[in-house]
Coordinates of C-alpha atoms in Angstrom, one line a residue:
Chain A
M1 CA -8.2 5.2 -124.3
L2 CA -5.1 4.6 -122.0
L3 CA -3.8 8.0 -122.9
A4 CA -7.0 9.7 -121.8
L5 CA -7.0 7.7 -118.6
Y6 CA -3.3 8.5 -118.1
L7 CA -4.2 12.2 -118.3
I8 CA -7.0 11.7 -115.9
G9 CA -4.6 9.9 -113.6
I10 CA -1.9 12.6 -113.5
T11 CA -4.6 15.3 -113.0
A12 CA -6.1 13.4 -110.1
E13 CA -2.7 12.7 -108.6
A14 CA -1.7 16.4 -109.0
M15 CA -4.8 17.4 -107.1
T16 CA -4.0 15.1 -104.2
G17 CA -0.5 16.6 -104.1
A18 CA -1.9 20.1 -104.2
L19 CA -4.3 19.4 -101.3
A20 CA -1.5 17.8 -99.2
A21 CA 0.7 20.9 -99.9
G22 CA -2.2 23.1 -98.8
R23 CA -2.5 21.2 -95.5
L24 CA 1.1 22.4 -94.8
K25 CA 0.3 26.0 -95.9
M26 CA 2.9 25.9 -98.7
D27 CA 3.3 28.7 -101.1
L28 CA 2.0 28.4 -104.7
F29 CA 5.3 27.3 -106.0
G30 CA 5.5 24.5 -103.4
V31 CA 1.9 23.5 -104.3
V32 CA 2.8 23.2 -108.0
M33 CA 6.0 21.3 -107.2
I34 CA 4.3 18.8 -104.8
A35 CA 1.5 18.3 -107.4
T36 CA 4.0 17.7 -110.2
V37 CA 6.2 15.3 -108.2
T38 CA 3.1 13.4 -107.1
A39 CA 1.7 13.1 -110.7
F40 CA 5.0 12.0 -112.3
G41 CA 6.7 10.3 -109.3
G42 CA 5.4 6.8 -109.8
G43 CA 6.3 6.6 -113.4
S44 CA 9.7 8.2 -112.8
V45 CA 10.6 5.8 -110.1
R46 CA 9.5 2.9 -112.3
D47 CA 11.6 4.2 -115.2
I48 CA 14.7 4.9 -113.1
L49 CA 14.4 1.4 -111.5
L50 CA 14.0 -0.3 -114.9
G51 CA 16.5 2.0 -116.7
H52 CA 13.8 3.1 -119.1
Y53 CA 14.8 6.5 -120.6
P54 CA 13.7 9.1 -121.3
L55 CA 11.2 9.7 -118.6
T56 CA 7.7 10.5 -119.7
W57 CA 7.7 14.2 -118.6
I58 CA 11.1 14.8 -120.2
A59 CA 9.8 13.4 -123.5
H60 CA 6.5 15.2 -123.1
P61 CA 7.1 18.4 -121.1
E62 CA 3.7 19.7 -122.2
Y63 CA 2.2 17.3 -119.6
L64 CA 3.7 19.5 -117.0
L65 CA 1.4 22.2 -118.0
L66 CA -1.6 20.0 -117.3
T67 CA -0.4 19.2 -113.8
T68 CA 0.5 22.8 -113.1
L69 CA -3.0 23.9 -114.2
A70 CA -4.6 21.1 -112.1
A71 CA -2.6 22.3 -109.0
L72 CA -3.6 25.9 -109.5
L73 CA -7.2 25.0 -110.1
T74 CA -7.2 23.0 -107.0
T75 CA -6.2 26.0 -104.9
W76 CA -9.1 27.8 -106.4
I77 CA -11.8 25.1 -106.0
A78 CA -10.5 23.7 -102.7
P79 CA -13.6 25.0 -100.8
L80 CA -15.7 22.7 -103.0
M81 CA -13.5 19.6 -102.7
S82 CA -15.4 18.1 -99.8
R83 CA -18.6 18.2 -101.9
L84 CA -16.7 16.8 -105.0
R85 CA -15.1 14.0 -102.9
G86 CA -17.0 11.2 -104.6
L87 CA -16.1 12.3 -108.1
F88 CA -12.5 12.9 -107.0
L89 CA -12.1 9.5 -105.5
A90 CA -13.6 7.9 -108.6
L91 CA -11.1 9.8 -110.9
D92 CA -8.3 8.8 -108.5
A93 CA -9.3 5.2 -108.7
L94 CA -9.4 5.3 -112.5
G95 CA -6.0 6.9 -112.6
L96 CA -4.6 4.3 -110.2
I97 CA -5.6 1.4 -112.5
A98 CA -4.5 3.3 -115.6
F99 CA -1.1 3.9 -114.1
T100 CA -0.9 0.3 -113.1
V101 CA -1.7 -1.0 -116.6
I102 CA 0.7 1.5 -118.2
G103 CA 3.5 0.5 -115.8
A104 CA 3.1 -3.2 -116.6
K105 CA 3.0 -2.5 -120.3
V106 CA 6.3 -0.5 -120.1
A107 CA 8.0 -3.5 -118.4
L108 CA 6.6 -6.0 -120.9
G109 CA 7.7 -3.7 -123.7
M110 CA 11.3 -4.0 -122.3
G111 CA 11.1 -7.8 -122.5
L112 CA 10.9 -8.2 -118.7
E113 CA 9.2 -11.1 -117.0
A114 CA 5.7 -11.1 -115.6
P115 CA 6.6 -10.8 -111.9
V116 CA 8.7 -7.7 -112.7
A117 CA 5.9 -6.3 -114.9
A118 CA 3.5 -6.7 -112.0
L119 CA 5.9 -4.8 -109.7
A120 CA 6.3 -2.1 -112.3
G121 CA 2.6 -1.7 -112.4
L122 CA 2.4 -1.5 -108.6
I123 CA 5.3 1.0 -108.4
T124 CA 3.7 3.2 -111.1
G125 CA 0.5 3.2 -109.2
M126 CA 1.7 3.8 -105.7
F127 CA 5.0 5.7 -105.7
G128 CA 3.6 9.1 -106.6
G129 CA 1.7 9.1 -103.4
V130 CA 4.6 7.7 -101.5
I131 CA 6.9 10.6 -102.6
R132 CA 4.1 13.1 -101.9
D133 CA 3.9 11.9 -98.4
L134 CA 7.6 11.8 -97.9
L135 CA 7.9 15.4 -99.0
C136 CA 5.0 16.3 -96.7
N137 CA 6.8 14.5 -93.8
R138 CA 4.2 11.9 -93.0
V139 CA 4.2 8.1 -93.1
P140 CA 2.9 7.2 -96.6
L141 CA -0.8 6.7 -96.5
V142 CA -0.7 3.7 -98.9
F143 CA 1.0 1.6 -96.2
Q144 CA -1.9 2.3 -93.9
K145 CA -5.1 3.1 -95.7
E146 CA -7.9 0.8 -96.9
L147 CA -6.9 -1.3 -99.9
Y148 CA -5.0 0.9 -102.4
A149 CA -1.6 -0.6 -103.2
V150 CA -3.2 -4.1 -103.1
V151 CA -5.8 -3.1 -105.7
S152 CA -2.9 -1.8 -107.9
L153 CA -1.0 -5.1 -107.5
G154 CA -4.1 -7.1 -108.0
A155 CA -5.0 -5.2 -111.2
A156 CA -1.5 -5.7 -112.5
V157 CA -1.7 -9.5 -111.9
L158 CA -5.1 -9.7 -113.5
Y159 CA -4.0 -7.8 -116.6
L160 CA -0.9 -10.0 -117.0
L161 CA -3.0 -13.2 -116.5
L162 CA -5.5 -12.0 -119.2
L163 CA -2.6 -11.4 -121.6
Y164 CA -1.2 -14.8 -120.8
W165 CA -4.6 -16.4 -121.5
L166 CA -4.3 -14.7 -125.0
V167 CA -7.1 -12.2 -124.3
P168 CA -6.6 -9.3 -126.8
D169 CA -4.9 -6.3 -125.2
W170 CA -7.8 -3.9 -125.5
L171 CA -10.1 -6.3 -123.8
A172 CA -7.6 -7.1 -121.1
V173 CA -7.2 -3.4 -120.4
L174 CA -10.9 -2.9 -120.3
V175 CA -11.6 -5.8 -118.0
T176 CA -8.7 -4.8 -115.7
L177 CA -10.0 -1.2 -115.5
V178 CA -13.6 -2.3 -114.7
A179 CA -12.5 -4.9 -112.1
G180 CA -9.9 -2.7 -110.5
F181 CA -12.1 0.3 -110.3
T182 CA -15.0 -1.7 -108.8
V183 CA -12.8 -3.3 -106.1
R184 CA -11.2 0.1 -105.2
M185 CA -14.6 1.8 -104.9
L186 CA -16.0 -1.1 -102.8
A187 CA -12.9 -1.0 -100.6
I188 CA -13.5 2.7 -100.0
R189 CA -17.2 2.3 -99.4
F190 CA -16.9 -0.6 -97.0
Q191 CA -13.5 0.4 -95.5
W192 CA -12.0 -3.0 -96.4
H193 CA -8.5 -3.4 -95.1
L194 CA -5.9 -6.0 -94.5
P195 CA -4.9 -7.2 -91.0
R196 CA -2.4 -5.0 -89.3
F197 CA 0.9 -5.9 -87.6
E198 CA 1.6 -4.2 -84.3
Y199 CA 5.0 -4.3 -82.7
N200 CA 5.6 -2.2 -79.6
V201 CA 9.2 -2.8 -78.6
P202 CA 11.1 0.4 -79.3
D203 CA 14.2 0.4 -81.4
A204 CA 17.5 0.0 -79.6
Chain B
M1 CA 29.9 -17.9 -99.8
L2 CA 29.1 -14.2 -100.6
L3 CA 25.7 -15.3 -102.1
A4 CA 24.8 -17.1 -98.9
L5 CA 25.8 -14.0 -96.9
Y6 CA 23.8 -11.8 -99.3
L7 CA 20.7 -13.9 -98.7
I8 CA 21.3 -13.7 -94.9
G9 CA 21.7 -9.9 -95.4
I10 CA 18.5 -9.3 -97.3
T11 CA 16.6 -11.6 -94.8
A12 CA 17.9 -9.7 -91.8
E13 CA 17.3 -6.3 -93.5
A14 CA 13.8 -7.4 -94.4
M15 CA 13.1 -8.3 -90.8
T16 CA 14.3 -4.9 -89.6
G17 CA 11.9 -3.3 -92.1
A18 CA 9.0 -5.5 -91.0
L19 CA 9.6 -4.6 -87.3
A20 CA 9.7 -0.9 -88.2
A21 CA 6.5 -1.2 -90.1
G22 CA 4.9 -3.0 -87.1
R23 CA 5.8 -0.1 -84.9
L24 CA 3.6 2.1 -87.1
K25 CA 0.8 -0.6 -87.1
M26 CA 1.0 -0.9 -90.9
D27 CA -1.1 -3.5 -92.6
L28 CA 0.5 -6.7 -94.0
F29 CA 1.0 -5.3 -97.4
G30 CA 2.8 -2.3 -95.9
V31 CA 4.9 -4.6 -93.9
V32 CA 6.0 -6.6 -96.9
M33 CA 6.6 -3.4 -98.9
I34 CA 8.8 -1.8 -96.2
A35 CA 10.7 -5.1 -95.7
T36 CA 11.3 -5.4 -99.4
V37 CA 12.4 -1.8 -99.9
T38 CA 14.7 -2.1 -96.9
A39 CA 16.3 -5.3 -98.2
F40 CA 16.9 -4.1 -101.7
G41 CA 17.1 -0.3 -101.2
G42 CA 20.9 -0.2 -100.6
G43 CA 21.8 -2.2 -103.7
S44 CA 19.2 -0.3 -105.8
V45 CA 20.5 3.1 -104.8
R46 CA 24.0 2.0 -105.5
D47 CA 23.0 0.6 -108.9
I48 CA 21.1 3.8 -109.8
L49 CA 23.9 6.1 -108.8
L50 CA 26.5 4.0 -110.7
G51 CA 24.2 3.4 -113.7
H52 CA 24.5 -0.4 -113.2
Y53 CA 21.6 -2.1 -114.8
P54 CA 19.6 -4.3 -114.4
L55 CA 19.0 -4.0 -110.6
T56 CA 19.5 -7.2 -108.6
W57 CA 15.8 -7.9 -107.8
I58 CA 14.8 -7.2 -111.4
A59 CA 17.3 -9.8 -112.6
H60 CA 16.3 -12.2 -109.8
P61 CA 12.7 -11.6 -108.9
E62 CA 12.8 -14.8 -106.9
Y63 CA 14.7 -13.0 -104.2
L64 CA 11.6 -11.0 -103.6
L65 CA 9.9 -14.2 -102.4
L66 CA 12.6 -14.6 -99.7
T67 CA 12.1 -11.1 -98.3
T68 CA 8.3 -11.5 -98.5
L69 CA 8.5 -14.7 -96.5
A70 CA 10.9 -13.1 -94.0
A71 CA 8.5 -10.2 -93.5
L72 CA 5.5 -12.5 -92.9
L73 CA 7.5 -14.7 -90.6
T74 CA 8.6 -11.7 -88.6
T75 CA 5.0 -10.7 -88.0
W76 CA 4.5 -14.2 -86.6
I77 CA 7.6 -14.6 -84.4
A78 CA 7.6 -10.9 -83.3
P79 CA 6.8 -11.8 -79.7
L80 CA 10.1 -13.8 -79.6
M81 CA 12.2 -11.1 -81.2
S82 CA 13.5 -9.6 -77.9
R83 CA 14.8 -13.0 -76.9
L84 CA 16.4 -13.6 -80.3
R85 CA 17.9 -10.1 -80.3
G86 CA 21.5 -11.3 -80.0
L87 CA 21.2 -13.7 -83.0
F88 CA 19.4 -11.1 -85.0
L89 CA 22.0 -8.4 -84.4
A90 CA 24.7 -11.0 -85.4
L91 CA 22.9 -11.8 -88.7
D92 CA 22.4 -8.1 -89.4
A93 CA 26.1 -7.5 -88.9
L94 CA 27.1 -10.3 -91.2
G95 CA 24.6 -8.9 -93.8
L96 CA 26.0 -5.4 -93.4
I97 CA 29.6 -6.5 -94.2
A98 CA 28.4 -8.8 -97.0
F99 CA 26.5 -5.9 -98.6
T100 CA 29.5 -3.7 -98.2
V101 CA 31.9 -6.2 -99.9
I102 CA 29.4 -6.9 -102.7
G103 CA 28.9 -3.1 -103.3
A104 CA 32.6 -2.5 -103.6
K105 CA 32.9 -5.5 -106.0
V106 CA 30.2 -4.1 -108.2
A107 CA 32.0 -0.8 -108.6
L108 CA 35.4 -2.5 -109.2
G109 CA 33.7 -4.7 -111.8
M110 CA 32.6 -1.5 -113.6
G111 CA 36.2 -0.3 -113.7
L112 CA 35.6 2.5 -111.1
E113 CA 38.3 3.8 -108.8
A114 CA 38.9 2.7 -105.3
P115 CA 37.3 5.8 -103.5
V116 CA 34.1 5.3 -105.5
A117 CA 34.2 1.5 -104.8
A118 CA 34.5 2.3 -101.0
L119 CA 31.5 4.6 -101.3
A120 CA 29.6 2.0 -103.3
G121 CA 30.2 -0.5 -100.4
L122 CA 29.0 2.1 -97.8
I123 CA 25.9 3.0 -99.9
T124 CA 25.0 -0.7 -100.3
G125 CA 25.4 -1.3 -96.6
M126 CA 23.6 1.7 -95.2
F127 CA 20.9 2.9 -97.7
G128 CA 18.4 0.1 -97.1
G129 CA 18.1 1.3 -93.5
V130 CA 18.0 5.0 -94.6
I131 CA 15.1 4.4 -97.0
R132 CA 13.3 2.3 -94.3
D133 CA 13.6 5.1 -91.9
L134 CA 12.5 7.7 -94.4
L135 CA 9.4 5.7 -95.2
C136 CA 8.7 5.4 -91.5
N137 CA 9.1 9.1 -91.0
R138 CA 12.0 9.2 -88.6
V139 CA 15.6 10.5 -88.8
P140 CA 17.7 7.6 -90.1
L141 CA 19.2 5.7 -87.3
V142 CA 22.5 5.2 -89.1
F143 CA 23.3 8.9 -88.6
Q144 CA 22.8 8.6 -84.9
K145 CA 23.4 5.1 -83.6
E146 CA 26.6 3.4 -82.4
L147 CA 29.1 2.6 -85.2
Y148 CA 27.2 1.2 -88.1
A149 CA 27.9 3.2 -91.2
V150 CA 31.5 3.7 -90.1
V151 CA 31.9 -0.1 -89.8
S152 CA 30.6 -0.4 -93.3
L153 CA 33.0 2.2 -94.7
G154 CA 35.9 0.8 -92.7
A155 CA 35.2 -2.7 -94.1
A156 CA 35.1 -1.4 -97.6
V157 CA 38.4 0.3 -97.2
L158 CA 40.0 -2.7 -95.6
Y159 CA 38.7 -5.0 -98.4
L160 CA 40.1 -2.6 -101.1
L161 CA 43.5 -2.3 -99.3
L162 CA 43.8 -6.1 -99.1
L163 CA 43.1 -6.4 -102.8
Y164 CA 45.6 -3.6 -103.5
W165 CA 48.2 -5.6 -101.5
L166 CA 47.4 -8.5 -103.8
V167 CA 45.7 -10.7 -101.2
P168 CA 43.6 -13.2 -103.1
D169 CA 39.9 -12.2 -103.3
W170 CA 38.5 -15.1 -101.2
L171 CA 41.0 -14.3 -98.4
A172 CA 40.3 -10.6 -98.6
V173 CA 36.6 -11.2 -98.3
L174 CA 37.1 -13.6 -95.4
V175 CA 39.4 -11.2 -93.5
T176 CA 37.0 -8.3 -94.1
L177 CA 34.0 -10.3 -92.9
V178 CA 35.7 -11.4 -89.7
A179 CA 37.2 -8.0 -88.9
G180 CA 34.0 -6.0 -89.8
F181 CA 31.8 -8.4 -87.9
T182 CA 34.0 -8.3 -84.8
V183 CA 34.2 -4.5 -84.8
R184 CA 30.4 -4.2 -85.2
M185 CA 29.7 -6.6 -82.4
L186 CA 32.1 -4.8 -80.1
A187 CA 30.6 -1.5 -81.0
I188 CA 27.1 -2.8 -80.0
R189 CA 28.5 -4.4 -76.8
F190 CA 30.4 -1.4 -75.6
Q191 CA 28.2 1.3 -77.2
W192 CA 31.1 2.8 -79.0
H193 CA 30.1 6.0 -80.8
L194 CA 31.7 8.9 -82.6
P195 CA 31.6 12.4 -81.1
R196 CA 28.4 14.3 -81.7
F197 CA 27.9 17.7 -83.2
E198 CA 25.3 19.9 -81.5
Y199 CA 24.0 23.1 -83.1
N200 CA 21.1 24.8 -81.5
V201 CA 20.4 27.9 -83.6
P202 CA 17.0 27.3 -85.3
D203 CA 16.9 27.6 -89.0
A204 CA 15.9 31.0 -90.4
Chain C
M1 CA 34.3 30.9 -113.5
L2 CA 31.5 28.4 -113.3
L3 CA 33.8 25.8 -111.8
A4 CA 34.8 28.2 -109.1
L5 CA 31.1 29.0 -108.4
Y6 CA 30.3 25.3 -108.4
L7 CA 32.9 24.7 -105.8
I8 CA 31.5 27.6 -103.7
G9 CA 28.1 26.1 -104.2
I10 CA 28.9 22.6 -103.0
T11 CA 30.8 24.1 -100.0
A12 CA 27.9 26.3 -99.0
E13 CA 25.4 23.4 -99.5
A14 CA 27.6 21.1 -97.4
M15 CA 27.7 23.7 -94.6
T16 CA 23.8 23.9 -94.6
G17 CA 23.8 20.1 -94.4
A18 CA 26.2 20.0 -91.5
L19 CA 24.2 22.6 -89.6
A20 CA 21.0 20.7 -90.1
A21 CA 22.7 17.5 -88.9
G22 CA 24.0 19.4 -85.8
R23 CA 20.5 20.4 -84.9
L24 CA 19.7 16.7 -84.6
K25 CA 22.9 16.1 -82.6
M26 CA 24.2 13.6 -85.2
D27 CA 27.6 12.1 -84.9
L28 CA 30.5 13.3 -87.1
F29 CA 29.9 10.6 -89.6
G30 CA 26.3 11.6 -89.9
V31 CA 27.3 15.2 -90.3
V32 CA 29.7 14.4 -93.2
M33 CA 27.1 12.2 -94.8
I34 CA 24.3 14.8 -94.6
A35 CA 26.6 17.5 -95.9
T36 CA 27.8 15.3 -98.8
V37 CA 24.3 14.3 -99.8
T38 CA 23.1 17.9 -99.6
A39 CA 26.0 19.2 -101.7
F40 CA 25.7 16.5 -104.5
G41 CA 22.0 15.6 -104.2
G42 CA 20.7 18.2 -106.6
G43 CA 23.1 17.3 -109.4
S44 CA 22.7 13.6 -108.7
V45 CA 18.9 13.8 -108.9
R46 CA 19.2 15.7 -112.2
D47 CA 21.6 13.2 -113.7
I48 CA 19.5 10.2 -112.6
L49 CA 16.3 11.8 -114.1
L50 CA 18.0 12.7 -117.3
G51 CA 20.0 9.5 -117.5
H52 CA 23.3 11.5 -117.6
Y53 CA 26.1 9.3 -116.4
P54 CA 28.5 9.2 -114.7
L55 CA 27.4 11.4 -111.9
T56 CA 29.7 14.3 -111.0
W57 CA 31.1 13.0 -107.7
I58 CA 31.8 9.6 -109.3
A59 CA 33.8 11.2 -112.1
H60 CA 35.4 13.5 -109.6
P61 CA 35.6 11.8 -106.2
E62 CA 38.1 14.5 -105.1
Y63 CA 35.2 16.9 -104.7
L64 CA 34.0 14.7 -101.8
L65 CA 37.1 15.8 -99.9
L66 CA 36.1 19.4 -100.2
T67 CA 32.6 18.8 -98.9
T68 CA 34.0 16.5 -96.1
L69 CA 36.4 19.3 -95.0
A70 CA 33.6 21.9 -95.3
A71 CA 31.4 19.7 -93.0
L72 CA 34.1 19.2 -90.4
L73 CA 35.1 22.9 -90.5
T74 CA 31.4 23.8 -89.9
T75 CA 31.4 21.8 -86.7
W76 CA 34.4 23.8 -85.6
I77 CA 33.2 27.3 -86.5
A78 CA 29.6 26.7 -85.7
P79 CA 29.7 29.1 -82.8
L80 CA 30.6 31.9 -85.3
M81 CA 27.9 31.0 -87.8
S82 CA 25.3 33.5 -86.6
R83 CA 27.8 36.3 -87.0
L84 CA 28.8 35.0 -90.4
R85 CA 25.2 34.7 -91.5
G86 CA 25.3 37.4 -94.1
L87 CA 28.4 36.0 -95.8
F88 CA 27.0 32.5 -95.7
L89 CA 23.7 33.5 -97.3
A90 CA 25.5 35.3 -100.0
L91 CA 27.7 32.3 -100.8
D92 CA 24.6 30.1 -100.7
A93 CA 22.8 32.4 -103.2
L94 CA 25.8 32.4 -105.5
G95 CA 25.9 28.6 -105.3
L96 CA 22.2 28.3 -106.0
I97 CA 22.5 30.3 -109.3
A98 CA 25.7 28.5 -110.3
F99 CA 23.9 25.1 -109.7
T100 CA 21.0 26.3 -111.8
V101 CA 23.1 27.5 -114.7
I102 CA 25.1 24.3 -114.6
G103 CA 22.0 22.1 -114.5
A104 CA 20.5 23.9 -117.5
K105 CA 23.8 23.6 -119.4
V106 CA 23.9 19.8 -118.8
A107 CA 20.4 19.4 -120.3
L108 CA 21.2 21.6 -123.3
G109 CA 24.4 19.6 -123.8
M110 CA 22.2 16.4 -124.0
G111 CA 20.1 18.1 -126.8
L112 CA 17.0 18.4 -124.6
E113 CA 14.5 21.2 -125.1
A114 CA 14.4 24.5 -123.2
P115 CA 11.5 23.6 -120.8
V116 CA 13.4 20.5 -119.7
A117 CA 16.6 22.5 -119.4
A118 CA 14.8 25.0 -117.2
L119 CA 13.6 22.2 -115.0
A120 CA 17.0 20.6 -114.9
G121 CA 18.4 23.9 -113.6
L122 CA 15.7 24.1 -110.9
I123 CA 16.2 20.5 -109.9
T124 CA 19.9 21.0 -109.6
G125 CA 19.4 24.2 -107.5
M126 CA 16.8 22.9 -105.1
F127 CA 17.0 19.1 -104.6
G128 CA 20.1 19.1 -102.5
G129 CA 18.2 21.0 -99.9
V130 CA 15.1 18.8 -100.4
I131 CA 17.0 15.6 -99.7
R132 CA 18.8 17.2 -96.7
D133 CA 15.4 18.1 -95.2
L134 CA 14.0 14.6 -96.0
L135 CA 16.9 12.9 -94.2
C136 CA 16.4 15.4 -91.3
N137 CA 12.7 14.5 -91.1
R138 CA 11.2 17.9 -91.8
V139 CA 9.1 19.4 -94.6
P140 CA 11.6 20.8 -97.2
L141 CA 12.2 24.4 -96.5
V142 CA 12.2 25.3 -100.2
F143 CA 8.5 24.7 -100.4
Q144 CA 7.8 27.2 -97.6
K145 CA 10.6 29.8 -97.3
E146 CA 10.9 33.2 -99.0
L147 CA 11.7 32.9 -102.7
Y148 CA 14.3 30.2 -103.2
A149 CA 13.1 27.7 -105.7
V150 CA 11.4 30.5 -107.7
V151 CA 14.7 32.4 -108.0
S152 CA 16.3 29.2 -109.3
L153 CA 13.6 28.7 -111.9
G154 CA 13.6 32.3 -112.9
A155 CA 17.4 32.3 -113.3
A156 CA 17.1 29.2 -115.5
V157 CA 14.5 30.8 -117.7
L158 CA 16.5 34.1 -117.9
Y159 CA 19.7 32.1 -118.9
L160 CA 17.8 30.2 -121.6
L161 CA 16.2 33.3 -123.0
L162 CA 19.6 35.1 -123.2
L163 CA 21.0 32.1 -125.1
Y164 CA 17.9 32.1 -127.4
W165 CA 18.5 35.8 -128.1
L166 CA 22.1 34.8 -129.1
V167 CA 23.8 36.5 -126.2
P168 CA 27.3 34.9 -125.9
D169 CA 27.4 32.2 -123.2
W170 CA 29.8 33.9 -120.9
L171 CA 27.7 37.0 -120.9
A172 CA 24.5 35.1 -120.4
V173 CA 26.0 33.3 -117.4
L174 CA 27.2 36.6 -116.0
V175 CA 23.9 38.4 -116.4
T176 CA 22.1 35.4 -114.9
L177 CA 24.4 35.3 -111.9
V178 CA 24.1 39.0 -111.2
A179 CA 20.3 39.1 -111.6
G180 CA 19.6 35.9 -109.7
F181 CA 21.9 36.8 -106.9
T182 CA 20.4 40.2 -106.6
V183 CA 16.8 39.0 -106.5
R184 CA 17.7 36.3 -104.0
M185 CA 19.4 38.8 -101.7
L186 CA 16.4 41.2 -102.0
A187 CA 14.0 38.3 -101.3
I188 CA 15.9 37.5 -98.1
R189 CA 16.2 41.2 -97.1
F190 CA 12.5 42.0 -97.6
Q191 CA 11.1 38.5 -96.9
W192 CA 9.4 38.4 -100.2
H193 CA 7.2 35.4 -100.6
L194 CA 4.5 33.9 -102.8
P195 CA 0.9 33.7 -101.7
R196 CA 0.2 30.6 -99.6
F197 CA -2.5 27.9 -100.1
E198 CA -4.2 26.7 -96.9
Y199 CA -6.4 23.7 -96.9
N200 CA -7.6 22.4 -93.5
V201 CA -9.7 19.4 -94.3
P202 CA -7.8 16.4 -92.9
D203 CA -7.0 13.5 -95.2
A204 CA -9.5 10.7 -95.2

């Protein structure tokens, strides 16, 4: 089940990358590159920070075909994207929680402590989008949008708590997915967001 | 002593990150993220480049609490920051030199040569700020401001020369801290800077 | 031969970095830093992604002298750069193909499969420029310009095919260099580019 959700996740992330590239009128190669980096960026940053080799796309280069196809398909169906927006956001939310759970699992599998595992989940969930936005020369959306990174961190913490309370893994994954997906969808629907910090003194 | 200075350094760096996030009106989660990445970015880049695992904040996740608190405190005392500017710059300078010495020590501890150790010091000192500015979508200040990166590199070279001349480590650290701190403070006070290079032909 | 071309490549990349820094009126230290990161960025990203340690410039810190000199020289001869443009683009193209071949060789030497080796070649060729443009706060040129990254990927695939067809390595390198260089020069001359993808719906 996690593998299926992972594949949904990289596909959705690749599509967000392709759309961001299209906003900058990139050529098709740029579109595929941004999509690929977005899809695998979160997991790659996690693996580099943890020293967890080989990276997923190096062990499974066939996944790159999937994200390449998703990117090219996106350029084709882009005119429909605004109508598919609800579906797309739902897939993206599922992918976010799947990435988060997978990230936490990787850290646990390396024998790391729970706080590091929670961070590994968060990093897996959010850094694909951060790198996409860096490459597209804008402030990463995840630092500004309605609850996205917080949902990822919350899902990681919930998953780890469930394991700690000896809930079987498959059930902990399922509960985390349902809870995380629900909160993310509610956050989009009602535009929940955290308080902002404003500081207007320019840098020296 | 170095540990105390390291903790001062990550606190000061976290505060610069929080203020930069506030200038972009980020939410509190974004503020904590930028602060944390700024505080641990330099050491993490150094460790990844050198292949030095585990990273500091993975071995000591409790340090993340310190930077999180520093970030939240910053959002609270921000109105006072302009009056605390002198103190803040002094702590930041101490942290810069402490980061530099620690970075050089890590490389020496891995048996690397002096030029690589000097670079490891520089990278530790400056890359937190570089990543902060990347995430905040601006040209990194350290490439443009009055002497900052140069002070870090100079401090690293001085420290390595002192060790080479068989000065005991504690004394080499102390002399480097005093000298580096003094030069940095003088550079801020008198706005010392290196000559600039201007090139006005646009890219093809 | 590859070493000579590698040295040409890091020199040409360092010069593009120095010019980009000059467009932002950076100080000399910033110029040298951007030049160095541009020259070694592609190989470093490849090595970090593959877990291939130590990085080139850590094993050979003397190469840093070359890129530092190239950066300083660039600030001196900048007024001539527009007249030297043809020569400069030719050296840059040679360096791109050399980087690509070297990147593919590194991956093959680690026992990785051909698709990963092709990507390693592409990453080595293009990521120096990507990091340069990130640090200079602009959308990476390689995602937008006439064929650059595509030439690198094509050269990597050609090289790997030649090896697969049991062409001796020296000949495969030579053929790849000539073919890649020729296509790159033609792409610049005739402004070949891939179709673009435009998407104008702003992000939510």
